[in-house]
Amino acid sequence: MPLPTKLPSNIEAEKKVLAAAMTNRVSRVEIVASCTESDFFSPSNRTIFKAICDLDAKGIGADCVSVIDGLRSSGKLAAVGGEAYVIELISDDFAQASYEHYVDILRRDTARRNVIAATAEVTSLTNNPPIDTAEYISAVQDTFLAATEQSVPSDYKSMESALRLVLDSAEATRTGGATDHVKTGFSKLDELIGSFEPGQLIVLGARPAVGKSAFAINLATSIASVGTKVCLFSLEMTATEIGQRILASASAGASSGLTIGAIRDGLIKEGDRALAENIVASVSALPIDIDDTPGTTVASIRAKARRMLRGQGKGIIIVDYLQLVDDPKGSKFESRNVQIGKISRSLKILAKELNVPVIALSQLSRQVENRVGKVPQLSDLRDSGSIEQDADIVMFLDRSADDREANMDGRPAKGIANVIVAKNRMGATGTVEFVFKPEYCRFYVAARNVAR
């Protein structure tokens, strides 16, 4: 079969990817990370993409004006078609909506071009083969392997390098050096689980109105207080509501605390104004970024988190909550179980890709309400068994909903919340008892020992 005379390409898809990169910062981060210059078949588009990458690497916003200026400074503006061509690119109003699809088209055509080039090289080699058969076979294999490796990046590690990483990490922990381990700051919980590790997916499940969002916010501030960058994606609460809970929680130890109700209703007393200002000044210094965009996708979380984490020593991502993450590629004919399974798997991949722990909050199914004792189990994770499978650690927050329930046998007493570590691939399982002050949205580790 003769080789195609025209190499696979889609210039319109290239234009749409460039348009998305120049008109939206979130898209640009994802596109720069996903594409290479070779993905752009058109020389003009390839040059514009390189200009975008150069500006992004310098921390300069690669919008249309900046790209035109960069191309002019390098003497390449006329070669790409001048200002008119770059301006024409950003006039595409529909590029932003489906840029991921257009990136997939570019990556597919790049793979096809690589295979075509490898096939031509093998054809030439076959027409003029080496004398040694083994050498010929090896050359053919190497040619196709090189072509496929360009499209499927590999990041494998030898056994020696993997074990060396383990020893280096252990030594850094022993000597108090810099590590990627993330401690929760809650002593008893850290004693049980050790720490959150890069690449782990941690699921925190709870019944409605138990306080899983409040606990996640407590985790965020505790983790950030030791310098770890926290990327908090709240799909349910607004940034203002999160700020109210952080302010109330931070004031809980003061002689005159600021209750969540007083903060929410604007009833902060004049005498508490100085306390509030001091807390705001202190908490504002914590390395926490909050994104409260509703209906966001894992792809959007990835792009935003990559930007938030840039230049940080270590970090963690918190998603509140899993069932509210949108699945843009999901079909309306797919069950909710399948969609949630895809989302949980994507969050696990995200954790490994960005090399940070990801904490995903999750609702529990209604069956826990009908169980005697109402203690959450792994089977209660709502909508998908894949959540349990994908998670490295599964924790449940268990608290009595009211006084009547608190007086029932086997239920936590009033003001007590149990954090149940039901799954832990790297360590022990068990229960840690917390004291919960709902008026301040604040959790404290109880004085009792860890139950295993």
XYZ file of C-alpha atoms in Angstrom:
452
model
C 0.000 0.000 0.000
C 1.548 3.350 -1.033
C 2.140 6.006 1.598
C -0.272 8.996 1.579
C 0.925 11.983 -0.418
C -0.721 14.388 2.039
C 0.183 14.143 5.719
C -2.670 14.139 8.246
C -3.426 17.571 9.689
C -6.323 19.755 10.704
C -5.454 23.416 10.385
C -8.861 24.544 11.662
C -8.371 22.532 14.863
C -4.933 24.124 15.266
C -6.497 27.585 14.978
C -9.106 26.775 17.604
C -6.468 25.514 20.053
C -4.429 28.699 19.587
C -7.567 30.819 20.021
C -8.420 29.047 23.280
C -4.855 29.471 24.552
C -4.843 33.223 23.873
C -8.301 33.972 25.282
C -8.395 32.002 28.538
C -5.658 31.504 31.137
C -7.050 28.204 32.406
C -7.201 26.744 28.897
C -3.706 28.024 28.141
C -2.170 26.194 31.105
C -3.767 22.940 29.968
C -2.858 23.440 26.300
C 0.767 24.336 27.006
C 1.068 21.234 29.186
C -0.658 18.943 26.659
C 0.758 20.055 23.306
C 4.170 20.362 21.680
C 5.305 22.394 18.691
C 5.228 19.253 16.515
C 1.463 19.017 17.076
C 1.039 22.073 14.837
C 1.462 21.162 11.173
C 1.172 24.722 9.888
C 4.513 26.567 10.246
C 2.666 29.776 11.130
C 0.600 28.086 13.819
C 3.694 26.331 15.153
C 5.480 29.678 15.483
C 2.517 31.262 17.269
C 2.294 28.315 19.681
C 5.993 28.659 20.488
C 5.459 32.353 21.211
C 2.610 31.459 23.576
C 4.814 28.899 25.354
C 7.693 31.376 25.675
C 5.441 34.002 27.247
C 3.848 31.450 29.578
C 7.274 30.227 30.728
C 8.146 33.814 31.683
C 4.912 34.199 33.636
C 3.551 36.720 31.132
C -0.077 36.479 30.066
C -0.054 35.183 26.495
C -3.018 37.142 25.217
C -3.344 38.389 21.653
C -1.548 41.691 22.304
C 1.386 40.028 24.080
C 1.750 37.352 21.387
C 1.763 39.957 18.617
C 4.348 41.993 20.512
C 6.530 38.923 21.072
C 6.375 37.898 17.436
C 7.205 41.438 16.331
C 10.187 41.602 18.691
C 11.563 38.328 17.313
C 11.013 39.420 13.712
C 8.496 36.636 13.014
C 5.222 38.554 12.886
C 5.163 38.996 9.099
C 6.009 35.329 8.531
C 2.918 34.123 10.395
C 0.576 36.420 8.490
C 0.915 39.636 10.462
C -1.335 41.120 13.129
C -4.421 40.389 11.028
C -3.913 36.608 11.242
C -3.381 36.570 15.025
C -6.421 38.811 15.568
C -8.457 36.569 13.259
C -7.602 33.585 15.478
C -9.125 35.074 18.637
C -12.333 36.019 16.837
C -13.487 32.381 17.076
C -16.185 32.497 19.759
C -16.641 28.716 19.876
C -13.033 27.597 20.323
C -13.114 27.806 24.122
C -16.040 25.446 24.589
C -14.398 22.384 23.003
C -10.667 23.077 23.054
C -9.960 19.678 24.674
C -11.550 17.972 21.666
C -9.380 19.992 19.287
C -6.256 19.136 21.298
C -7.180 15.448 20.915
C -7.425 15.952 17.147
C -3.951 17.522 17.053
C -2.425 14.722 19.153
C -4.080 12.071 16.966
C -2.786 13.627 13.727
C 0.701 13.965 15.221
C 0.665 10.243 16.048
C -0.443 9.442 12.497
C 2.322 11.597 11.006
C 4.884 9.908 13.239
C 3.725 6.463 12.129
C 3.745 7.495 8.457
C 7.298 8.797 8.811
C 8.349 5.593 10.567
C 6.684 3.493 7.859
C 8.586 5.373 5.149
C 11.838 4.830 7.038
C 11.119 1.114 7.446
C 10.220 0.842 3.727
C 13.545 2.405 2.835
C 15.296 0.097 5.273
C 13.491 -2.923 3.786
C 14.613 -2.002 0.279
C 18.214 -1.729 1.471
C 18.398 -4.065 4.476
C 21.503 -4.800 6.549
C 23.108 -8.147 5.908
C 22.427 -9.353 9.435
C 18.751 -10.350 9.919
C 18.753 -9.638 13.658
C 20.139 -6.173 12.982
C 17.363 -5.545 10.432
C 14.592 -6.667 12.809
C 16.065 -4.574 15.630
C 16.223 -1.491 13.400
C 12.573 -1.915 12.388
C 11.471 -2.304 16.015
C 13.500 0.723 17.123
C 11.990 2.866 14.363
C 8.383 2.126 15.314
C 9.165 2.294 19.031
C 10.617 5.788 18.591
C 7.489 6.853 16.663
C 5.060 5.605 19.300
C 7.099 6.955 22.220
C 6.615 10.484 20.878
C 2.860 10.046 21.209
C 2.833 8.030 24.440
C 5.167 9.673 26.980
C 6.907 7.294 29.362
C 8.086 8.054 32.860
C 9.157 4.651 34.111
C 11.708 4.232 36.886
C 14.216 1.458 37.491
C 14.009 -0.567 40.708
C 17.178 1.117 41.943
C 15.836 4.634 41.387
C 12.493 3.735 43.013
C 14.222 2.368 46.120
C 16.578 5.346 46.213
C 13.544 7.657 46.321
C 12.224 5.678 49.290
C 15.505 5.986 51.219
C 15.898 9.688 50.392
C 12.351 10.375 51.554
C 12.864 8.413 54.776
C 16.099 10.287 55.501
C 14.455 13.648 54.869
C 11.654 12.705 57.268
C 14.133 11.556 59.942
C 16.269 14.688 59.767
C 13.371 17.120 59.426
C 14.265 17.999 55.834
C 11.869 18.902 53.044
C 9.495 16.093 52.053
C 6.377 15.713 49.931
C 4.442 14.153 52.831
C 1.433 16.203 53.937
C 0.487 16.035 57.612
C -3.070 16.901 58.625
C -1.952 18.738 61.746
C -4.371 16.638 63.840
C -1.957 14.604 65.961
C -4.081 11.489 66.518
C -5.123 11.314 62.881
C -1.499 11.685 61.737
C -0.528 8.970 64.198
C -3.017 6.621 62.560
C -2.554 7.328 58.846
C 0.998 8.705 58.870
C 0.525 11.373 56.213
C -1.058 12.054 52.867
C 1.349 11.102 50.082
C 1.806 12.588 46.595
C -0.336 10.736 44.083
C -2.873 9.546 46.648
C -6.623 9.964 46.296
C -8.217 10.428 49.723
C -12.003 10.206 49.955
C -13.863 11.781 52.875
C -17.462 10.596 53.068
C -20.308 11.579 55.364
C -24.077 11.766 55.660
C -25.686 15.139 54.862
C -25.354 17.877 57.514
C -22.691 15.998 59.487
C -20.007 18.597 58.761
C -17.747 17.135 56.079
C -17.267 20.539 54.428
C -16.429 22.120 57.805
C -13.961 19.302 58.510
C -12.380 19.772 55.071
C -11.978 23.505 55.758
C -10.364 22.686 59.119
C -8.011 20.337 57.279
C -7.210 23.032 54.719
C -6.242 25.649 57.314
C -4.333 23.127 59.419
C -2.356 21.848 56.429
C -1.702 25.363 55.130
C -0.467 26.540 58.554
C 2.779 24.570 58.056
C 3.401 26.032 54.604
C 1.721 23.480 52.342
C -0.144 25.013 49.410
C -3.864 24.159 49.484
C -6.004 24.319 46.345
C -9.615 24.231 47.526
C -12.274 23.642 44.874
C -15.736 24.225 46.339
C -18.573 23.245 44.029
C -21.238 23.713 46.687
C -20.295 26.663 48.932
C -19.183 30.091 47.771
C -15.827 31.588 48.715
C -17.711 33.939 51.055
C -19.326 31.041 52.907
C -15.942 29.328 53.210
C -14.441 32.564 54.540
C -17.180 32.788 57.163
C -16.373 29.280 58.405
C -12.644 29.926 58.453
C -13.139 33.134 60.452
C -15.413 31.412 62.976
C -13.110 28.404 63.305
C -10.009 30.555 63.811
C -11.751 32.527 66.578
C -12.875 29.469 68.556
C -9.938 29.576 70.979
C -10.453 33.213 71.890
C -12.196 34.244 75.109
C -14.939 35.828 73.034
C -15.237 33.792 69.848
C -17.066 34.785 66.704
C -19.865 32.318 66.020
C -20.792 31.416 62.477
C -24.276 32.806 63.060
C -22.977 36.197 64.225
C -20.614 36.420 61.254
C -23.245 35.368 58.751
C -25.877 37.765 60.108
C -23.502 40.711 60.495
C -23.810 40.736 64.279
C -20.130 41.062 65.170
C -19.964 43.239 68.289
C -17.894 46.395 68.279
C -15.613 44.911 70.916
C -14.924 41.869 68.700
C -13.949 43.953 65.682
C -10.251 43.986 66.628
C -10.288 40.195 67.072
C -11.852 39.756 63.638
C -9.285 42.061 62.016
C -6.390 40.195 63.666
C -7.748 36.846 62.492
C -8.223 38.132 58.949
C -4.629 39.396 58.888
C -3.304 36.081 60.209
C -5.389 33.712 58.074
C -4.906 35.784 54.922
C -1.243 34.832 55.000
C -2.065 31.120 54.680
C -1.261 29.602 51.255
C -4.849 28.713 50.359
C -6.467 29.396 46.977
C -10.236 28.960 46.707
C -12.120 28.302 43.479
C -15.910 28.266 43.847
C -16.839 27.786 40.181
C -19.989 25.620 40.035
C -20.231 22.649 37.678
C -16.500 22.505 37.079
C -14.761 19.547 35.410
C -11.689 17.524 36.304
C -9.918 19.046 33.300
C -10.641 22.531 34.635
C -9.486 21.527 38.128
C -6.266 20.159 36.613
C -5.541 23.342 34.686
C -6.313 25.665 37.608
C -4.440 23.528 40.160
C -1.379 23.359 37.944
C -1.291 27.161 37.921
C -1.956 27.423 41.680
C 0.820 24.935 42.481
C 3.428 26.444 40.179
C 6.549 27.342 42.151
C 5.248 25.774 45.374
C 7.312 23.338 47.423
C 4.429 20.949 48.014
C 0.685 21.102 47.872
C -2.653 19.372 48.165
C -5.970 19.593 46.296
C -9.349 19.433 48.052
C -12.546 18.938 46.018
C -15.907 19.581 47.711
C -17.542 17.444 46.545
C -17.106 14.579 44.085
C -20.729 14.141 43.002
C -20.912 17.794 41.891
C -17.966 17.526 39.488
C -19.226 17.711 35.919
C -18.419 15.076 33.323
C -18.453 16.925 29.977
C -17.491 13.825 28.039
C -20.137 11.679 29.716
C -23.066 10.515 27.658
C -26.636 11.126 28.749
C -27.117 7.418 28.147
C -24.492 6.487 30.761
C -25.637 5.644 34.272
C -24.661 7.947 37.107
C -22.527 5.122 38.495
C -20.459 5.061 35.304
C -20.077 8.839 35.258
C -19.007 9.025 38.918
C -16.605 6.151 38.341
C -14.981 8.091 35.510
C -14.691 11.192 37.690
C -13.117 9.335 40.628
C -10.659 7.640 38.291
C -9.804 11.011 36.727
C -9.133 12.488 40.180
C -6.778 9.596 40.949
C -4.944 10.208 37.672
C -4.836 13.926 38.512
C -3.180 13.160 41.861
C -0.464 11.106 40.153
C -0.026 13.561 37.286
C 0.460 16.610 39.543
C 2.234 14.518 42.212
C 0.101 15.825 45.079
C -2.538 14.278 47.342
C -6.129 14.903 46.275
C -8.893 14.888 48.897
C -12.362 14.393 47.432
C -15.427 14.765 49.612
C -18.245 12.352 48.856
C -21.876 11.890 49.744
C -23.046 8.588 51.193
C -26.024 6.597 49.973
C -29.282 6.618 51.920
C -28.838 3.007 53.027
C -26.683 4.178 55.949
C -29.765 5.911 57.407
C -31.615 2.604 57.606
C -28.799 0.662 59.240
C -28.825 -0.011 62.976
C -26.085 2.158 64.470
C -25.789 4.206 61.260
C -22.004 3.737 61.186
C -20.765 4.403 57.615
C -19.234 1.554 55.615
C -17.291 1.411 52.349
C -20.404 0.125 50.575
C -22.155 3.403 51.453
C -20.076 5.496 49.052
C -22.724 6.963 46.830
C -23.211 6.233 43.116
C -20.153 4.082 42.423
C -18.044 1.254 43.781
C -15.214 2.747 41.735
C -14.741 5.418 44.395
C -13.636 2.795 46.908
C -11.452 1.106 44.310
C -9.710 4.300 43.184
C -9.158 5.715 46.673
C -5.934 5.058 48.586
C -7.518 6.235 51.820
C -11.214 6.311 52.672
C -12.299 8.237 55.758
C -15.805 8.690 57.099
C -16.962 11.531 59.317
C -19.612 10.164 61.675
C -21.640 12.378 64.011
C -25.085 12.174 65.562
C -27.543 14.405 63.738
C -29.511 15.446 66.839
C -29.915 14.861 70.585
C -32.226 11.908 70.066
C -29.676 10.120 67.912
C -26.853 11.016 70.324
C -28.720 9.133 73.083
C -28.996 5.962 70.992
C -26.732 3.000 71.713
C -23.635 2.915 69.538
C -23.938 6.504 68.352
C -21.420 9.301 69.096
C -22.366 11.470 72.058
C -23.469 15.054 71.516
C -20.519 17.209 70.460
C -18.437 14.184 69.397
C -17.475 13.325 65.816
C -15.632 10.162 64.819
C -13.249 10.091 61.877
C -13.266 6.471 60.728
C -10.336 5.433 58.544
C -12.003 2.516 56.750
C -9.364 1.960 54.076
C -5.665 2.784 54.072
C -3.402 1.206 51.474
C -0.275 2.488 53.199
C -1.106 1.921 56.837
C -3.560 1.204 59.625
C -7.281 1.669 59.842
C -9.183 2.763 62.920
C -11.174 5.581 64.495
C -10.087 8.968 65.820
C -12.455 10.838 68.120
C -12.935 14.580 67.634
C -14.794 17.221 69.601
C -16.973 19.346 67.320
C -18.177 22.856 68.114
C -20.809 23.561 65.436
C -21.235 27.239 66.362
C -17.594 27.750 65.350
C -17.384 25.026 62.654
C -14.351 23.771 64.557
C -13.019 20.245 65.152
C -10.555 19.323 67.919
C -8.870 15.969 68.470
C -10.278 14.416 71.655
C -7.905 13.441 74.429
C -8.575 9.711 74.073
C -6.263 7.323 72.260
C -6.671 6.123 68.701
C -9.013 3.137 68.414
C -7.783 0.460 66.027
